[in-house]
Structure formats: structure tokens, C-alpha cells
Amino acid sequence: MTMEWFDTESTRQIAETAGRFARKELLVRHREAAESGGAAAGLEHALREAAAMGLLAAPLPEDLGGAGMDALSEAILWEKMGGGLAGAAALMAFHSAGLRVLAGLREAPSVRAWLEGAFLQGDAPRGPALVSLALPDPVEDREPGGQAGGPGAEAPHGCRGGARGFLCLPGLPEAGRVVFLIPVGKEPAAVRWMEPREATAFFTRSHPGSGLEELTPGRLSLPGGARPPGAETLCSGEEAAERVRQADARLRISLAAVQTGNAEAAWTEAREYASQRVQTGRIIVEHQEVRRMLVNMETRVQACRSFVTRAAALAERAPPGACEAQALAGHLFRFCGEAAEAVCLDAVQVLGGYGYMKDYGVERRLRDCKSLQGILNSHPVDWLGGC
Amino acid sequence: MLPAHENGCETTEPRPTTPFDSIRKARVTDPNTRGFPFSMGEAFSNLRLAHTVPASYFTHAEEVRERARRFADLHIRPQALEIEKKASEDPGYFHWDILKKACDWRFFSLMIPRAFGGQESRVLAMSVMAEELAVGCAGWATTIGVHSAGISCGMLTLDPYILEHFIRPTAEKEKQGEPVVWSGAVTEPQAGTDIWDEDFLQKARIMTVAGKVKGGYVLNGRKCFISNGSIAHYSVVAAALDRRNPRDSWTLFLVPTDSRGFSVGRVERKMGQKASPTAELIFEDLFLPAELRLGEEGSGARAVSIYLAGSRGPVGAIGVGCARRALECLVDWAGRKRTARGRLLDQQAVQMTIARMAQEIELGRQAYVNAALAYDHFVEDLFHQPLTQLALKALPSAFIRSGVGKGVLASAPVKKRIQNLLDKVFSEDRLALASTLATLAKVKGSTVGVEVAGEAARIMGHDARDPRWPVDKCYRDAKLTQIYEGTNQANTITFFKDMVRTWEEG
């Protein structure tokens, strides 16, 4: 695989380390654990390994025990992780985005204390400390008090002015923090954080059965205008608004990179299958239609990668408040989601009946891709406010 | 993309992959069919047919639509997610209660001739049923659709023995509330796309072989990805009599699944359509009496082509059903949700998307209705032939079941006459038209299913997995319609070949 834009020693090293981790820990070990019904344990093991390798502290400055990665290096990291298991990669990307917010607020005593303690816990029995990021949800129920999260799950004050957290994992309530990014315009912008134990009071699990099985994607509903009990406000006003925008943009770039890695892996799996499967007396890659599909997949993967690179470079250089970088991140998230879906759909199609069966793993890439597309609930807003 | 040699491909001189003249081997002479799609002949042919078919053809299809819609609303929708969850945990799980209820709604005898206790429906009614059931859950549309297709396959042999001993009891058991399920088994582990095409079959790596023995055949081999495989009472199985010459020896058999030597292998864990079990079938020295052969020896490839011309349209209908459910969810969701600009349903961007989806759904539906109309015309023609009337209506049950009757009906001259009739009714001309429209309907309907459900899921984001709006399920279910009954790519190759057969030389 040519990675011509990995043009420095450090980015090459990140790609190699993350790629190795993704293959060994996510693709092989975690898949084995998931098949034997231990998806959560498999993920926990993977997270411990990631913490030990320093992959969970990628965006933190070095003086706080992190790797001090820039946006481009992070994009490479998440692409490689996405090639292993998109769900786990997305979880880490959320964590990373949360850490980035906290790193910017390191002067707050509670944040600094937690950050310093968090990475001493990397090998603690309860696992690495994780941050879950709750981003504002642009879509809300019409009826006040309408359901959120399905039958039986009540949102006490509807979703108005609320926020949604999408990624959580079984070990999180014991070890991490939830950072809420409160939307601008609904109420005074604010960055708050709270113990997951308290956040779970507002957490409703989504319907299982789609991708990201080992995670429990769900919805965090905050009472409109009210401060959740136990939550501490870290900053507010214009400063908070800017932090929300930046975190949102960086998370979108990270998730687009995860989609790119996931799509590339689907393409690779389809290519390998097509080079072995014989139909009509020929390996199927010799059929021009199959070749067309594979070439289209590659084009899309390369386009995603180029777009991620550009958005990451812009995000790194953009001054605070630069709308262009944030808008680009929105377009990127949407484009990569759709392109990755097209790649994964074609990958399943190349494998035919085998592609639809769980044993081959390509169908999982398609499901993960669809889950990631919807994880920020952004599309109606992309259309309506994206121009 | 890797260079060809690194992909394991031959690095040969550039050459045509499929010489055009090799495809145009059997030309079509019917002026209605000639020159597809340039002549518009097929459109006028179908328009004329719409005026000639009896009104009951349409009213029956409407009645089936209402029946299927009510059945889906009452029995499928409320349980669909729960059944999917159970089947996810245990792929072997099957919810028999719904099938038992389907007996009361007479979905098992839909395609069975009236003289044998059925409703004598045609593919239009079956397609409409498939769409309506798929709106509830595509898995059930597949289960009942595959059953109907299996029955059609048995019925189109016009073999009174099969009709009397297997098809009539299916209708009778239905009246008693006992579902008798049929399936069709063609795909094999090493032969997928190529096994569905008459021309590719010769190169397919076949492993299911029927060896001739005294009084019948001994079946050995395996079939995979068989819908209804683990629940069927009867399976229509395609096998080669000569592994070295599969195309000319391809033959269909009716296999009762309680036969010694039959077993179900693995039941697959699938991405969607989990309500419908998909299984591997294993045949080990399974003896089949000669009476269970469907049609003449070596007629299997042609029979599969006829079967596919009827069954692919309903697959498109299932895709359309998935799309319809996804659209229904999106409309409801957009009416309840709002952003800072107000209710989503009041936004032009959402309105335009909904309109585009509805347009696609209607096009998908028109495609399968068109295919059904062409195919049903040929089946009507077959049913009005004197020999068919004799086989279906005039022969008393007692005669068919008697030793004399059995001997006469199994005799070579009788089988030959039936085969000649089928060859005449499903001539090259007619089959090319029916097959072209059926593959089009399958590809269009399944694509509409995936695209509409995929777009709805993109818009709804996280809510696509909310139990109130199971759009994610529609998407996963729809994806299978692009794969089974021949992948869309295999269908498109067939489409091209059938189409160019209608073209003038030069």
C-alpha cells in the first residue's frame, strides 16, 4: 500500500504502530473474543493495550503524559485503527476528542488533577480512564416530554436544549468522565463534565443489532436549561462556544479517518476474496465488472484519504473561530461516510452470499460504517446549514 | 489497485472478455420482443396484454395485497424486532407461530392450481404479496416467497404425480393449519453466480450429483445459502447427472426432507433477514425414486431459467417493500422531529428527499409489475393448453394414485409431450422477454431498497436504530435482495445476453 503522504519518520512510525495494533489487537484478538461472546472483555483488553502503547493519550501534550500529536498524525492513527475495528476506533476517537478539550482546560485544578491521575491508571485493575464526549444533538423530539431512546425510555424534559452522548462502554462508569459540550444558542454555551455514574441516569441505550456491538451507543438526555446534578462547569460563554466548535470539527475529522480505514479494509478484503474465488472458470477479479467495482472502491478510499489530510492540515493551522475549517470538517464527515458506505456495499457484493454472512466480517464493516454515519446525527443540519 | 500479476491475475494480451457474437447465439423472432429497448415493442406488448387479461387477474392481486397488508400489520410488524433479536442469538431459531397463522390467511396455497386446492395466483399476486410482507419484515416475505417459488417450480412440470402427491397435500394441510414449507436449492459452496446462468453452468464447479440407479437416483453433495433450508418439508434441488457435463445433465428433483440421507448443515448467521433461516443442505447417498425427478433428464438448466423469470420480479418487490417501510419511518420521524429551523417535515431538503424516494419506489414497483405481466401471460397460455387442462383438471385423483396411472404418467412419451409443450410455451422469444424484464425488476427493486433505506438511515442518524423506526433493519434486509436469486451483477449479465438476442443482425 502506498502512503505517499506519510512523508515523515514520525507519521510512518505512527502508521506502523497503529496498524500493528489494529491488526493484532482489534482485528484478530477482539474478533476472537467477540465470536466467543466476550466482546466487552475483548474491548477492555484492547483498550489496556492501547493505553500501554500510549495510543489513548495521543492528543495530550507531552508534559501531561501524552504524545502531543497534531491533527494529521491523529488522522493517520484513526485511519489505521479504523482498519482494525471501526467501533473500537470510534470509541478511542471520542475519548481523544474529549481529552483534547480537557487539555485546553488544564488550568482548572480538577481537570489537571484528573488528567495527571488518569494516565497513572493505564495499568490499573479497572482499566484505563476514558472520556466520553457528549455532543449537542441538532434534532429533537417535537412533543415536550417525547420519548428519547425508544419505548420505555423516558427523557424527563425531552431533548430540548439537551445533548447526546453516543459512546460508552461497560468499564467507563467506573473509571472515566463524561464531558458535555453544551450547544450554542439553546442556552449559554458551556463545557461541563461529570462522573459517568451520574451521567448514566440520563443514558438510554440504543436498540442493539446494528454495528458497534461491543459498545453501547445511546443517548444522553439533559434536562433543558438545567445543570445536571454532579456536573461541574469548566468554562462558559464564547470560550466554551469555541471549544465546542473545535472539538466537533476535530471529532468529525477523526471519525472520517476511521471511516476511511474501515473502507480500505473492506476493499482489501474484497480484493483478496476476488483473487481467490473462482466462478465461470476464472478467478472473479478477471471479470471486468468485479475489477470495475474494485477500482471504484480504491478511488473512493484515496479520495477520502486526500480529503481527510486536507481537512486535518487546515484544522491544525486554522486560527480560533475559523469557519472554513469547521465547515470543511462537516463536509468531510458526510463525504467519507457516504464514500465508505459505497465501498462497503460493493465489498459485500463482491463476496456475494459469503459477504452477507457474519463469518467473513465484511458485513460488519458495512454495519459499522452505517453506525458511524449516524453517530453525530448531523445530516439534516449538514443540508440545512452547510452552505 | 495492485498490478494484475500481484492480484493473482493472468497477465495476458489484451483481448475481448466476452465476444459479442458468441452471445447472440439464439435470435428472437417475435416482433413484439425484437429490438429491446429501442423498438418499445415490449412496452406495447405489455400494454396490449393488460387489456386482454381478465379483470379477475387484477382484482385477485388487489385482494392478495389487502390480505398480505393486514397479515403483516397484525402478525409480522409487532413481532419483527423481537424475532430478529432471537434469531441473532440463535440462527436456528424459527418462529413457527407466524407460519401457522399464515395458513389461516392462505399464503401457502397461493400458487397452487384450483383443481388441487389452491388459489391459482400468478406472479403479479405473488409479487404484491412479497412487497406487502416485506413492509412488515423482509425475512417473512422471503420465507413465504421462496415457498411459493418452490411450489411454482414443482407445478410448472405439469407432472400429475407431483401435483397429486405433494402439491395437493400442501393445500390440504394448510386448511388444517399445518404449514408445509417448500424451498429451492441451487447454490453450492463453490458455485454461486455461475450456477444460475445456463451458459456459465458448464464451467461451474458442481458438487451435487445424482447418480442413476435402478428405480431412481442417488443424490450426493451439498447446497449452501438455502432460504427455508432448515424448515422446509420439500426442497427442489438442482443436481448434475454428469459432473463433467453439468449444463446438459442439469436436472431438478423434489427432495422430501425426511428422506434418509438428507441433513441440514450449518444455519447461517446473517446480516439481516434473520427471521428467514438460511441453511446448508447435505445429501449423502440419498435415494430418490424416478417419480421425484422434475421434468426430463437434462432439462434443469432450462427449468431454472423459467423459474428465475418468475421469481426474480418478486425479489425486486421485496426490495421495494424494504424501501417503503424505510420511507414510512422517515416520514413519521420527520413529522416528529425538529431542528432550530422547525419541524423537519417542513424543510424543503427533507421534502425533496422524500419525493425522490417515493419516485424510486414507484419505478421499482412498475418494474416488477411489468415483469409479472409478461411472465403471467405465458403461464396463462400454458394453463389454457389442452394437455395442461388434462393434467390439472381432467385426471381423477384415483387414476393418478393408481399403479396404472403412475405407470402411464411416468412413461417416456407422456413426459416428452409435456416437455415439448413447455418448450413451446416458454420459447426462446418469450423467455428472453420475460427474463429481461424479470432481471430488470430484480436489479431495480433491490437497488431501490438499499438506496432508499440507506438514505433514510443517513438522515435519521442515531434514530434509524430506534425500535419505533427500524430503518437500519430495512437497510440490512434490503442488502440481501441484491445478492440472492443471482447477484445483481449476474442478473445484469443475463439481462444483457437476453437483450441482445432481440437485436437485429448488424
XYZ file of C-alpha atoms in Angstrom, chain A residues 78-278:
201
model
C -7.539 6.783 13.414
C -7.418 5.556 9.869
C -5.203 2.667 10.882
C -7.392 1.916 13.895
C -10.496 2.010 11.682
C -8.904 -0.676 9.546
C -8.925 -2.916 12.589
C -12.308 -2.423 14.165
C -14.262 0.736 13.493
C -16.305 0.596 16.706
C -13.279 0.447 18.983
C -11.529 3.097 16.888
C -14.539 5.406 17.164
C -14.632 4.954 20.910
C -10.978 5.942 21.139
C -11.573 8.875 18.794
C -14.336 10.154 21.073
C -12.017 9.718 24.023
C -9.272 11.539 22.205
C -11.578 14.442 21.333
C -12.647 14.681 24.959
C -9.047 14.676 26.105
C -8.262 17.465 23.681
C -10.991 19.578 25.266
C -9.703 18.799 28.737
C -6.119 19.527 27.723
C -7.249 23.013 26.750
C -8.771 23.425 30.194
C -5.818 22.040 32.106
C -5.589 25.132 34.265
C -8.753 24.106 36.075
C -7.486 22.302 39.189
C -9.914 19.419 38.967
C -9.056 18.804 35.301
C -5.320 18.869 35.885
C -5.612 16.517 38.826
C -7.733 14.130 36.869
C -5.539 14.224 33.779
C -2.429 13.508 35.820
C -4.175 10.698 37.640
C -5.865 9.279 34.598
C -2.750 8.062 32.920
C -1.331 6.569 36.008
C -4.355 4.298 35.836
C -3.416 2.874 32.456
C -2.422 -0.405 34.018
C -4.820 -0.180 36.923
C -7.122 -3.117 37.568
C -10.145 -1.157 36.473
C -8.584 -0.271 33.147
C -7.574 2.971 31.514
C -9.542 6.097 32.315
C -11.682 7.110 29.386
C -13.517 10.218 28.473
C -16.815 10.109 26.652
C -17.771 13.175 24.751
C -21.399 14.261 24.591
C -22.026 16.493 21.622
C -25.128 18.570 21.038
C -27.877 16.873 19.130
C -29.362 19.143 16.474
C -32.509 17.057 16.149
C -35.067 16.921 18.882
C -38.494 15.451 19.528
C -41.418 17.680 18.688
C -43.527 16.872 21.681
C -42.281 18.115 25.039
C -41.526 15.057 27.091
C -41.401 12.953 23.946
C -39.628 9.671 24.088
C -35.921 9.508 23.683
C -34.226 6.240 23.062
C -37.231 4.064 22.385
C -40.222 2.697 24.210
C -39.823 2.607 27.932
C -37.028 5.118 27.925
C -38.258 8.423 29.174
C -36.496 11.687 28.659
C -37.706 13.712 31.602
C -37.588 17.021 29.797
C -37.431 15.948 26.194
C -34.299 16.633 24.254
C -34.761 20.388 24.033
C -31.535 22.018 24.968
C -30.144 18.590 25.629
C -27.155 16.695 24.467
C -26.459 13.224 23.329
C -23.584 11.018 24.290
C -23.114 8.236 21.882
C -20.347 6.057 23.043
C -19.964 4.392 26.329
C -18.532 1.060 27.333
C -19.022 -1.259 30.242
C -15.921 -0.183 32.142
C -16.486 3.535 31.713
C -18.756 4.221 34.669
C -16.014 3.043 36.966
C -13.075 4.847 35.511
C -13.823 7.803 33.298
C -15.526 11.129 32.952
C -18.198 12.422 30.609
C -17.536 15.766 29.045
C -20.667 17.572 27.897
C -20.374 20.164 25.228
C -23.464 22.279 25.541
C -24.732 23.771 22.293
C -24.632 27.417 21.469
C -27.991 29.090 21.057
C -30.069 26.756 23.164
C -28.701 28.028 26.415
C -25.438 29.666 27.461
C -22.601 27.708 25.905
C -20.732 25.656 28.421
C -18.327 22.801 28.799
C -19.225 20.643 31.732
C -18.114 17.335 32.984
C -19.422 14.767 35.353
C -18.907 11.291 36.669
C -20.284 8.673 34.303
C -22.089 7.165 37.270
C -24.183 10.325 37.386
C -24.451 10.589 33.635
C -25.934 7.133 33.326
C -29.066 8.461 34.955
C -29.674 10.208 31.637
C -28.278 7.493 29.437
C -30.537 5.337 27.333
C -29.150 2.553 25.224
C -29.989 2.473 21.597
C -31.559 -0.558 20.007
C -28.849 -3.184 19.586
C -28.437 -5.194 16.425
C -26.543 -2.825 14.243
C -22.814 -2.211 14.172
C -20.523 -1.313 17.048
C -21.850 -4.263 19.058
C -19.275 -4.170 21.787
C -20.138 -0.609 22.587
C -23.410 0.654 23.893
C -24.198 3.625 21.715
C -27.009 5.553 23.252
C -28.443 8.879 24.061
C -27.744 11.177 26.926
C -30.648 13.487 27.571
C -30.013 16.526 29.670
C -32.837 18.416 31.293
C -33.370 21.539 29.243
C -31.550 24.522 30.665
C -30.803 22.725 33.880
C -27.432 21.767 35.143
C -27.262 18.036 35.716
C -26.575 17.123 39.322
C -22.931 16.468 39.959
C -21.786 18.284 36.837
C -19.019 20.815 37.108
C -18.850 23.719 34.665
C -15.346 24.013 33.243
C -15.889 27.062 31.089
C -18.715 29.021 29.567
C -19.579 31.855 27.199
C -17.706 32.473 23.969
C -14.734 30.464 25.136
C -16.968 27.427 25.605
C -18.664 28.012 22.269
C -15.316 27.996 20.507
C -14.225 24.849 22.322
C -17.474 23.133 21.293
C -16.901 24.079 17.650
C -13.290 22.960 17.663
C -14.000 19.691 19.401
C -16.838 18.985 16.995
C -14.640 19.647 13.973
C -11.746 17.538 15.246
C -14.041 14.675 16.128
C -15.532 14.754 12.644
C -12.058 14.549 11.113
C -11.151 11.648 13.387
C -14.344 9.757 12.575
C -13.890 10.427 8.851
C -10.424 8.905 9.175
C -11.944 5.878 10.939
C -14.425 5.534 8.057
C -11.531 5.710 5.587
C -9.630 2.959 7.380
C -12.747 0.826 7.646
C -13.461 1.276 3.937
C -9.891 0.489 2.970
C -10.026 -2.728 4.962
C -13.319 -3.696 3.273
C -11.735 -3.012 -0.116
C -8.684 -5.098 0.790
C -10.854 -7.985 1.950
C -12.912 -7.833 -1.250
C -9.761 -7.745 -3.368
C -8.292 -10.751 -1.599
C -11.521 -12.701 -1.993
C -11.796 -11.740 -5.646
C -8.269 -13.006 -6.225
C -9.170 -16.430 -4.895
C -12.815 -17.106 -5.699
C -13.316 -18.946 -8.957
